[in-house]
PDB file of C-alpha atoms in Angstrom:
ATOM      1  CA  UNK A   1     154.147  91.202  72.303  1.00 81.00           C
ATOM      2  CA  UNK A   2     151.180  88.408  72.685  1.00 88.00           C
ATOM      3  CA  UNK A   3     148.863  89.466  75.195  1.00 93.00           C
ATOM      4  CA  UNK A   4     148.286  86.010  77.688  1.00 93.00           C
ATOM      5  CA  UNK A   5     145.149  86.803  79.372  1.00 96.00           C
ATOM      6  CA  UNK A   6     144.410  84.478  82.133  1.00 95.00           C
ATOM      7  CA  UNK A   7     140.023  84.180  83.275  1.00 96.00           C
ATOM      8  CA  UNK A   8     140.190  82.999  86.893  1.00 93.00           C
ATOM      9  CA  UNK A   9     138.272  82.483  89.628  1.00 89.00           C
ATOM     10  CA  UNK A  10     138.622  79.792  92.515  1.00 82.00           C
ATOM     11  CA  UNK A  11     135.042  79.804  92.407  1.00 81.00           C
ATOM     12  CA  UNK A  12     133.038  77.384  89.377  1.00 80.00           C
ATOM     13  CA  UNK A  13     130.352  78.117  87.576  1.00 83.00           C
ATOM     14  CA  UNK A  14     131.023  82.222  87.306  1.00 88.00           C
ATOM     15  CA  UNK A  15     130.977  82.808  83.461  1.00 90.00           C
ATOM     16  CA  UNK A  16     135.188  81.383  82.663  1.00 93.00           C
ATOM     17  CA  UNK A  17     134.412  79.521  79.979  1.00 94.00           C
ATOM     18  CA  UNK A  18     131.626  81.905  78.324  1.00 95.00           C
ATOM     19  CA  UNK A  19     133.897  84.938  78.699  1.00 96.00           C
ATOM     20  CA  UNK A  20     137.128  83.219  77.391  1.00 97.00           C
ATOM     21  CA  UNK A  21     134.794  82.247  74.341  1.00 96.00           C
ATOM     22  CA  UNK A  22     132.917  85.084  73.450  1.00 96.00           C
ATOM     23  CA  UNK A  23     135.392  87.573  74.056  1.00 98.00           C
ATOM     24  CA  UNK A  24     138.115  85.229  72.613  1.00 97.00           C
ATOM     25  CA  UNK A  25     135.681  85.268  68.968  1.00 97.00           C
ATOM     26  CA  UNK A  26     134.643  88.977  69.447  1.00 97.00           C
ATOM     27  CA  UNK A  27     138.802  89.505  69.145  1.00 97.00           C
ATOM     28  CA  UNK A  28     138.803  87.231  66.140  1.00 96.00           C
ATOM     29  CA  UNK A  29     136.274  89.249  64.821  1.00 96.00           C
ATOM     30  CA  UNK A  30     138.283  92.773  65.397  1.00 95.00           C
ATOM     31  CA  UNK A  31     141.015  90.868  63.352  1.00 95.00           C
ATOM     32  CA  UNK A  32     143.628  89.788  66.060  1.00 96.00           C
ATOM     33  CA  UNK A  33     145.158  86.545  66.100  1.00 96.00           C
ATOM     34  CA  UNK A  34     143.785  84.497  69.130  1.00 96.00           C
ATOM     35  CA  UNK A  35     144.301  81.224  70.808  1.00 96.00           C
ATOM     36  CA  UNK A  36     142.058  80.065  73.424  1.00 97.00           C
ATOM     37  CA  UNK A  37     143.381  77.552  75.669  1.00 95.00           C
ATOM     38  CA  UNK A  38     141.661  75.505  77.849  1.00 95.00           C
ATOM     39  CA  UNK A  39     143.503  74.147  81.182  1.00 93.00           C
ATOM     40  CA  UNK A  40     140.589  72.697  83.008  1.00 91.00           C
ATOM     41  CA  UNK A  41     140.862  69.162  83.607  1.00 90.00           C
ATOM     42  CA  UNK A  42     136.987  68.730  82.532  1.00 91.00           C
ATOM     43  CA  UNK A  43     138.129  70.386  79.145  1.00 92.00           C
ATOM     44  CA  UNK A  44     134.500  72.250  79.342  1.00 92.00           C
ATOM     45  CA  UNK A  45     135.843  74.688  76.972  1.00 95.00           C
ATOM     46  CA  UNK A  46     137.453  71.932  74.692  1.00 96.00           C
ATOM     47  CA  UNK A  47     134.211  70.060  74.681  1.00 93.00           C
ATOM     48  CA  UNK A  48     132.087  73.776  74.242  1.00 93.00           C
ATOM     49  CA  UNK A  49     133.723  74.278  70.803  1.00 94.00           C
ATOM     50  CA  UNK A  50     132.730  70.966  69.250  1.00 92.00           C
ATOM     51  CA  UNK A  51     136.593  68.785  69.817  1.00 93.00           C
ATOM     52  CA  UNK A  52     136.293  65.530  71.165  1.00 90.00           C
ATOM     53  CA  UNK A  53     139.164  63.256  72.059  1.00 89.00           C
ATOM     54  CA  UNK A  54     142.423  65.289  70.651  1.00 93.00           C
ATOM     55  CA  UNK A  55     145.478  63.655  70.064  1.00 92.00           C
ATOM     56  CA  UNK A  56     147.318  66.570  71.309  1.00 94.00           C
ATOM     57  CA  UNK A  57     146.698  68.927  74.635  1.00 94.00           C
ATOM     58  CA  UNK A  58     148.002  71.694  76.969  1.00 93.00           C
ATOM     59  CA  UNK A  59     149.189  68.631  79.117  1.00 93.00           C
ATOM     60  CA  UNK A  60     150.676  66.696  75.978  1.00 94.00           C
ATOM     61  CA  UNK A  61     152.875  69.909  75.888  1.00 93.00           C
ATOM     62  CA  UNK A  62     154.147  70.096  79.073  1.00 92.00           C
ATOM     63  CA  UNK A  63     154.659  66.699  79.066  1.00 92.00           C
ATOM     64  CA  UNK A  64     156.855  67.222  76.446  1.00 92.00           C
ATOM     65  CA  UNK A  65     158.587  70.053  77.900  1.00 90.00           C
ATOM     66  CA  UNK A  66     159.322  68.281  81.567  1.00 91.00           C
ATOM     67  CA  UNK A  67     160.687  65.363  78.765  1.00 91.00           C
ATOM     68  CA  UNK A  68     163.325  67.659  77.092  1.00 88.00           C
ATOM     69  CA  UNK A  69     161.195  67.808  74.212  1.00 89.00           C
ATOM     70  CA  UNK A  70     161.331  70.804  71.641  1.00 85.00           C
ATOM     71  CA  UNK A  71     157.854  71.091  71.875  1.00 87.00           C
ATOM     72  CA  UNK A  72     154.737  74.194  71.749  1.00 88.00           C
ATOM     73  CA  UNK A  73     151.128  74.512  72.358  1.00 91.00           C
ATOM     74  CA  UNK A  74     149.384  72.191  69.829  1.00 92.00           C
ATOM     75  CA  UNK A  75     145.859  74.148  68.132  1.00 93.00           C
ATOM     76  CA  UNK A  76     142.728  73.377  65.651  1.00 94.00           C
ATOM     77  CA  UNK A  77     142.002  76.252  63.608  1.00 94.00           C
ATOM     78  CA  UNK A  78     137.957  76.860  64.872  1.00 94.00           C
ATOM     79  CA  UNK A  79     137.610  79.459  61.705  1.00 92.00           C
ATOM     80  CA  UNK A  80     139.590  82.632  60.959  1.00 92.00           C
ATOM     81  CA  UNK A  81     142.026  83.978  62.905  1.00 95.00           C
ATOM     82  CA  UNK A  82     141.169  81.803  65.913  1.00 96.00           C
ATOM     83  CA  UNK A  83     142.196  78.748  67.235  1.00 96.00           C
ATOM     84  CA  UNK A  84     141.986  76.228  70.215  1.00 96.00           C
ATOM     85  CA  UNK A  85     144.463  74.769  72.511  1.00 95.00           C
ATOM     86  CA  UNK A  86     142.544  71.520  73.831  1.00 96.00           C
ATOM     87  CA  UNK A  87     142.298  70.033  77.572  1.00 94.00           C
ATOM     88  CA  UNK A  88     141.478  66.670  78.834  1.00 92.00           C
ATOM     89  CA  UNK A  89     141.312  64.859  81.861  1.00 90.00           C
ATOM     90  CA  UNK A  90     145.135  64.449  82.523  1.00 89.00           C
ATOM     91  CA  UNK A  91     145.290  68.116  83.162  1.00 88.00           C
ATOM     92  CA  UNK A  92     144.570  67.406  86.970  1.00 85.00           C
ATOM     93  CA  UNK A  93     147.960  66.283  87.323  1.00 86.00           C
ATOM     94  CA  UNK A  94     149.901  68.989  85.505  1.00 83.00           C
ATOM     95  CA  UNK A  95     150.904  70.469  88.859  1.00 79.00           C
ATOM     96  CA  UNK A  96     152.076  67.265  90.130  1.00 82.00           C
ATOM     97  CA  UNK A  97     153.736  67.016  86.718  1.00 86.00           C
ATOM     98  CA  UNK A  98     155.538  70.118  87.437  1.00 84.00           C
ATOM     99  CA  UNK A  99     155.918  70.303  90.955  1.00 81.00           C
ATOM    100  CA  UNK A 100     160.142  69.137  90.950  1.00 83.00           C
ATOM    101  CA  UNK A 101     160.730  70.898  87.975  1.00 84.00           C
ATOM    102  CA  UNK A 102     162.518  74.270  88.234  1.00 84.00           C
ATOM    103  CA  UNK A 103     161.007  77.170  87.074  1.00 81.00           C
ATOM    104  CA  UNK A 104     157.763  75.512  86.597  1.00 81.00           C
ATOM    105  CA  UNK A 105     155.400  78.778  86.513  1.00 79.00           C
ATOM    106  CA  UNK A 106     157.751  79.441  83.166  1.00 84.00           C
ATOM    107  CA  UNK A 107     156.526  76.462  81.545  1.00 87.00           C
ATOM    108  CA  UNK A 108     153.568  77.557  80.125  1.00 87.00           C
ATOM    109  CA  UNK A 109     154.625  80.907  79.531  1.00 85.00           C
ATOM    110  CA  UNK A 110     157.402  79.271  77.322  1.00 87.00           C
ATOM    111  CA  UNK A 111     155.441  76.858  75.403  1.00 88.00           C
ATOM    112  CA  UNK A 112     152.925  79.894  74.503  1.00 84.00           C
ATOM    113  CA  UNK A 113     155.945  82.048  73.278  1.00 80.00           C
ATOM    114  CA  UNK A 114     157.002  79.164  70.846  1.00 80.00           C
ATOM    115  CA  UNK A 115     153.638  78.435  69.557  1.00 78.00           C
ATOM    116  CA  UNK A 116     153.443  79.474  65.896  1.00 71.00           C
ATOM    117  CA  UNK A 117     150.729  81.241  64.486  1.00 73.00           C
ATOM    118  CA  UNK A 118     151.698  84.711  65.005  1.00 86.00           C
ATOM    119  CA  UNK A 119     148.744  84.757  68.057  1.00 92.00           C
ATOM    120  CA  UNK A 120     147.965  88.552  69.557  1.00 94.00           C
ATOM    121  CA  UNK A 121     145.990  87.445  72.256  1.00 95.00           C
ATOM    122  CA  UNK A 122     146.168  83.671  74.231  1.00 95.00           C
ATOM    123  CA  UNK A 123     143.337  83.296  76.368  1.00 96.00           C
ATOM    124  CA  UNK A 124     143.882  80.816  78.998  1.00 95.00           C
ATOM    125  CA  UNK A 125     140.483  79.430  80.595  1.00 94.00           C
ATOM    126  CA  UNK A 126     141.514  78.697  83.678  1.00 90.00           C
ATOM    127  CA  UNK A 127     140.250  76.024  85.859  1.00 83.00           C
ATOM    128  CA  UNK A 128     139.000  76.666  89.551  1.00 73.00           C
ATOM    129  CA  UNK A 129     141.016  74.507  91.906  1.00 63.00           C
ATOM    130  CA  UNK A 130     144.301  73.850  89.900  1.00 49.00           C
ATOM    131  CA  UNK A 131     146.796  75.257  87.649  1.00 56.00           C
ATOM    132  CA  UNK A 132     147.230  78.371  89.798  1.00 59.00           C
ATOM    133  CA  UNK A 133     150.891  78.784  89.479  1.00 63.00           C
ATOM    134  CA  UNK A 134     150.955  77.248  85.816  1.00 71.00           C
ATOM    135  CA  UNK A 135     148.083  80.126  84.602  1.00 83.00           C
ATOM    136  CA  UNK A 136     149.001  82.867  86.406  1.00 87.00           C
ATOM    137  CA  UNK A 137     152.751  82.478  85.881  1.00 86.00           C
ATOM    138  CA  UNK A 138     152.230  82.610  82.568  1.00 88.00           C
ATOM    139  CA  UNK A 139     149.580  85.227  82.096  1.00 92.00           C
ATOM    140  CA  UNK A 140     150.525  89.094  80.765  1.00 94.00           C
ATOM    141  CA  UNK A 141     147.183  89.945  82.590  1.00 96.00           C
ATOM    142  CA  UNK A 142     144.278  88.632  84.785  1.00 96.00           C
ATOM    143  CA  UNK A 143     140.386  88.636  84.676  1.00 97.00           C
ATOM    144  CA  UNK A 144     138.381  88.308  87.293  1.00 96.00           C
ATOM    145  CA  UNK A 145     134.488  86.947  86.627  1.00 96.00           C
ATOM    146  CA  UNK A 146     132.432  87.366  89.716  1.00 95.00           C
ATOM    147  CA  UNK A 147     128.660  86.750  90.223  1.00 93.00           C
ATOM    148  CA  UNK A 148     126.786  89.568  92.073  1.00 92.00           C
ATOM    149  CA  UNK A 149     126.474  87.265  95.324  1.00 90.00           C
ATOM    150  CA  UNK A 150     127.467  88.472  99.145  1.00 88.00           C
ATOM    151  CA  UNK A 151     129.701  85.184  99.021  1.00 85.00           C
ATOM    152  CA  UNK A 152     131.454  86.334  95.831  1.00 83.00           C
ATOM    153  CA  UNK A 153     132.734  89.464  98.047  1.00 82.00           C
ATOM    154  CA  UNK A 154     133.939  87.427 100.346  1.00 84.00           C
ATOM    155  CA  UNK A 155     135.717  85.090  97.891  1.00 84.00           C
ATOM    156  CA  UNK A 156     137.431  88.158  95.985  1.00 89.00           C
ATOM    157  CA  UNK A 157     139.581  88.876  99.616  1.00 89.00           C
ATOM    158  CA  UNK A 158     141.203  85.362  99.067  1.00 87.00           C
ATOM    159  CA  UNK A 159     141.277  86.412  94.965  1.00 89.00           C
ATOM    160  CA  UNK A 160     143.274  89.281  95.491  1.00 92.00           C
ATOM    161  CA  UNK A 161     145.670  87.566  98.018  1.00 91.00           C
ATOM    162  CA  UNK A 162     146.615  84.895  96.055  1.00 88.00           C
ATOM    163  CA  UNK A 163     147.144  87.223  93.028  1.00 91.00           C
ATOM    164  CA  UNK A 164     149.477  89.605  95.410  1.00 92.00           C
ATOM    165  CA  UNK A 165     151.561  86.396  96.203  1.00 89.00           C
ATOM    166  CA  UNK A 166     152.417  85.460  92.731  1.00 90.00           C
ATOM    167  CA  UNK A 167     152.435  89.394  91.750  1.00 92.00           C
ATOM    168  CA  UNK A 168     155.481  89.192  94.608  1.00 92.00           C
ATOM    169  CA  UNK A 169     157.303  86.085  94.262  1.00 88.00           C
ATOM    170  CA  UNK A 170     156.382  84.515  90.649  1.00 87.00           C
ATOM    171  CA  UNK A 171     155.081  86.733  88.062  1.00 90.00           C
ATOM    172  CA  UNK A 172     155.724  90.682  88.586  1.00 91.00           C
ATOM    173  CA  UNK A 173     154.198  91.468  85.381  1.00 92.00           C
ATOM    174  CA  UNK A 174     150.726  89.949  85.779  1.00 94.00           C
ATOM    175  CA  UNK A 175     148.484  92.716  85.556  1.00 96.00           C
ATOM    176  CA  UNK A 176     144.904  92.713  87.382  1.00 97.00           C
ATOM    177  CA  UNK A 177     143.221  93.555  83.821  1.00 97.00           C
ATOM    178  CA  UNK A 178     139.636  94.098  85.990  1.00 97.00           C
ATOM    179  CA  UNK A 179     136.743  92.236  87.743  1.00 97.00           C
ATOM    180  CA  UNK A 180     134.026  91.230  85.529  1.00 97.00           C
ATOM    181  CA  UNK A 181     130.384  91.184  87.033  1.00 97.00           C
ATOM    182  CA  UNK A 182     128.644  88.014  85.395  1.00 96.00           C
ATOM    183  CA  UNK A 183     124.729  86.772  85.360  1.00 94.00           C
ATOM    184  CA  UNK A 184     123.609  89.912  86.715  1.00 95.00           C
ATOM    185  CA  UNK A 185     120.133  90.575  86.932  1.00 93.00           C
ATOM    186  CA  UNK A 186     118.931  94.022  86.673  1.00 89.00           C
ATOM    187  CA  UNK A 187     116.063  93.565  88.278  1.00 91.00           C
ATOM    188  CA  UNK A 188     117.049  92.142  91.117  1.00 91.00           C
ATOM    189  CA  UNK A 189     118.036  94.425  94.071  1.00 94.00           C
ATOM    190  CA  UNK A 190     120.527  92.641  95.570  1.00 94.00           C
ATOM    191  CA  UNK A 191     122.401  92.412  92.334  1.00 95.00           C
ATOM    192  CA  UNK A 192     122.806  96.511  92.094  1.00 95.00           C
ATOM    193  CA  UNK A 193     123.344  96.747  95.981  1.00 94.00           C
ATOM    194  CA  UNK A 194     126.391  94.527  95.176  1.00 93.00           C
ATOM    195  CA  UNK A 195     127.547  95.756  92.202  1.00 95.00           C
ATOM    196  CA  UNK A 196     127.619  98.944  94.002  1.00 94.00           C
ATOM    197  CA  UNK A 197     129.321  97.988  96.764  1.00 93.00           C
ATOM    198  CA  UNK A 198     132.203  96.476  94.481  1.00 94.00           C
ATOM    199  CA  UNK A 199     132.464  99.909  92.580  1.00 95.00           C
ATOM    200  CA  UNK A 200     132.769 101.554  95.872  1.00 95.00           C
ATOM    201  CA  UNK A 201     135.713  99.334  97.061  1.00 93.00           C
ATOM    202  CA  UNK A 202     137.515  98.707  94.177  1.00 95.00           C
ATOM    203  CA  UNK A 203     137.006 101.472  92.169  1.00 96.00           C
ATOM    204  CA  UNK A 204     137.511 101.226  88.393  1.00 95.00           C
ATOM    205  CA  UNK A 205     139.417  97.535  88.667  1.00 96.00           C
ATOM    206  CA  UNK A 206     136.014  96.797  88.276  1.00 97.00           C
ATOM    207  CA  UNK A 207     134.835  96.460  84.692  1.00 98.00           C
ATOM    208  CA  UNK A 208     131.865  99.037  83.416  1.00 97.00           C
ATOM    209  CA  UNK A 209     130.515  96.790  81.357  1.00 97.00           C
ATOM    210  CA  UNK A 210     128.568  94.029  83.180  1.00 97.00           C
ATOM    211  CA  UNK A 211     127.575  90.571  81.719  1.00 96.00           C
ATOM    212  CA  UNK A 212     123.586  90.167  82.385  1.00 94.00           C
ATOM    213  CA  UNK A 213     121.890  86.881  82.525  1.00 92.00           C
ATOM    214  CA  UNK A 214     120.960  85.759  79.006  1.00 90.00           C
ATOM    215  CA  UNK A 215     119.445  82.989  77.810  1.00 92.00           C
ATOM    216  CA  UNK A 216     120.977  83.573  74.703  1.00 94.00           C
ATOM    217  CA  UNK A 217     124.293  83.079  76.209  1.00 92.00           C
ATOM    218  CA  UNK A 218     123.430  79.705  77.229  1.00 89.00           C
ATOM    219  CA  UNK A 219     121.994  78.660  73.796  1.00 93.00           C
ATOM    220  CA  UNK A 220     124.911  79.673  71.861  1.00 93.00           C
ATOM    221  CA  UNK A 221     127.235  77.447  73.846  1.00 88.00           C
ATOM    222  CA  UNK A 222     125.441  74.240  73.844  1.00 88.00           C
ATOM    223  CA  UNK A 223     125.411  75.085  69.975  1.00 90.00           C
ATOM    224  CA  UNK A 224     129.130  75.431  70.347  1.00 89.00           C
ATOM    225  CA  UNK A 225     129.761  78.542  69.390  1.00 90.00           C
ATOM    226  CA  UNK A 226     129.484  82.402  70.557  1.00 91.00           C
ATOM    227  CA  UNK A 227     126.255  84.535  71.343  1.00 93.00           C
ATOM    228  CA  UNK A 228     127.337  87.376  68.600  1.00 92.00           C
ATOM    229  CA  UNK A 229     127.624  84.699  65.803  1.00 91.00           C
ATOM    230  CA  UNK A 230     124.101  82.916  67.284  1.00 90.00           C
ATOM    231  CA  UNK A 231     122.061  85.820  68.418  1.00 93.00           C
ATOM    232  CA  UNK A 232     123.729  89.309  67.224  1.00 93.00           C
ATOM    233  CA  UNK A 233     121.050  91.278  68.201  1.00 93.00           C
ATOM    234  CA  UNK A 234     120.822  89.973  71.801  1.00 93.00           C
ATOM    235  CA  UNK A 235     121.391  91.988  74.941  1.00 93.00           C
ATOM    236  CA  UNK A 236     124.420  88.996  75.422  1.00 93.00           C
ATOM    237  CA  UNK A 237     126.339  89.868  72.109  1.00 95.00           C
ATOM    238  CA  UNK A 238     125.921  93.954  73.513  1.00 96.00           C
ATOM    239  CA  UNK A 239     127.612  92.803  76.540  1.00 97.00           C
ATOM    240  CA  UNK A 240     129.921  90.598  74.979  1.00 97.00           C
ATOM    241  CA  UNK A 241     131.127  93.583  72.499  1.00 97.00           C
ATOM    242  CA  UNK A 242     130.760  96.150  74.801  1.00 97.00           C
ATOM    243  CA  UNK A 243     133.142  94.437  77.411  1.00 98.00           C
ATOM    244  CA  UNK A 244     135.559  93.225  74.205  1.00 97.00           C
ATOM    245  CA  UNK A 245     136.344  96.658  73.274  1.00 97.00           C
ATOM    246  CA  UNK A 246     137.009  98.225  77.012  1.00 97.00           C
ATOM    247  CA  UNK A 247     139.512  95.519  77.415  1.00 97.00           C
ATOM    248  CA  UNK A 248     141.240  96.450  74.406  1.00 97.00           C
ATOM    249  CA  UNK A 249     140.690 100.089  75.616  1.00 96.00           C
ATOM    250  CA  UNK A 250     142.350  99.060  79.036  1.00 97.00           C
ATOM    251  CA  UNK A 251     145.370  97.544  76.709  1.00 96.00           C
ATOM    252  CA  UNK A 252     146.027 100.556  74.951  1.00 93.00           C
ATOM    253  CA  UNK A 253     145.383  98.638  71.434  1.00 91.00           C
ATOM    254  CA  UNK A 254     143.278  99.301  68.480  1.00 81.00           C
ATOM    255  CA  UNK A 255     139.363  98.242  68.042  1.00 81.00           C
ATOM    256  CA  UNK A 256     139.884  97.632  64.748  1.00 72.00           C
ATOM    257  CA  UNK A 257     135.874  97.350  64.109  1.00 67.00           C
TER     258      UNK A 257
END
């Protein structure tokens, strides 16, 4: 069964993007099957891998599907064994889109079931003020990026709600995979006083493997591509691998490297 892992957070600029990528090419690496797929109306991801102005989208699919259309998730191969489902500004109105149509969080659940390519993992990069019900309806499992910030705590209360809500009354299956610390500084204080304090309440839901600031990081994505392919030997590509392999630990499946 294809694993539809969903990397949300109402909150921008926590890591999405830069987790969906590196972990999505770290699975590539282990020799699964992986489709990213970007549903942010900005298409940061789309635009992060080097595509520029596709002729086919996530929104071009459902689209299709609210049409009667026999219709899937369109990809570009990016290089072995991974792939990308493209974004673009439409994408803002896929709710509205799907708002009179019944069974709408099954839409994207359905068009990711009929994609060929024989995928193990779909990644969905989710965006941070729509596509709640479209995402998470679809997703197998959920993770949560969060920077080390008193406001972040805060934000997780409203997180966790909306995630019990569809858990409840859309998706039953969606699984809270774990909570991802991002651009944490070991050096600051604050940042371990935090990361503490989210240990403490949630327990291991909570991710061991933390995601430190890295400049790194941020070079290999204006270059368009991941931090193990542009700096292997960088504390980024450790946390990148280290966190790639305790997800598939948390899954039960095989690190194949």
């Amino acid at each position: 069964m294809v694993k539809i892992i969903a990397v949300h957070n109402q909150k921008g600029g926590v890591g999405k993007t830069t987790t969906t990528t590196n972990v999505g090419f770290e699975l590539a690496r282990k020799g699964y099957k992986v489709l990213l797929a970007d549903l942010d109306p900005q298409a940061t991801l789309t635009s992060a891998l080097g595509v520029t102005d596709p002729e086919e989208t996530v929104f071009s699919a459902l689209q299709g599907a609210v049409d009667g259309k026999e219709t899937r998730l369109p990809w570009i191969r990016l290089q072995e064994n991974i792939s990308l489902c493209p974004s673009c500004r439409k994408m803002a109105d896929a709710e509205y889109l799907l708002q009179n149509e019944y069974g709408r969080e099954n839409f994207l659940k359905e068009l990711a079931a009929k994609t060929d390519g024989g995928y193990d993992f779909v990644l969905l990069d989710c965006p941070p003020a729509v596509g709640l019900i479209t995402a998470l309806g679809a997703a197998t499992d959920l993770i949560i990026p969060v920077q080390p910030e008193v406001a972040s705590l805060y934000g997780l209360v409203s997180i966790l709600d909306t995630v019990a809500v569809i858990q409840r009354k859309i998706n039953r299956g969606l699984n809270l995979l774990g909570m991802l610390v991002t651009q944490y500084d070991r050096r600051t204080t604050l940042h371990a006083e935090i990361l503490e304090a989210m240990r403490k309440q949630y327990g291991e839901t909570v991710f061991s493997t933390v995601i430190s600031r890295s400049i790194r990081v941020a070079e290999s994505m204006s270059r368009k591509t991941d931090v193990v392919s542009y700096s292997r030997n960088s504390n980024g590509a450790a946390d990148y691998r280290s966190l790639t392999r305790e997800i598939l630990s948390r899954l039960n499946m095989v690190d194949n490297k």
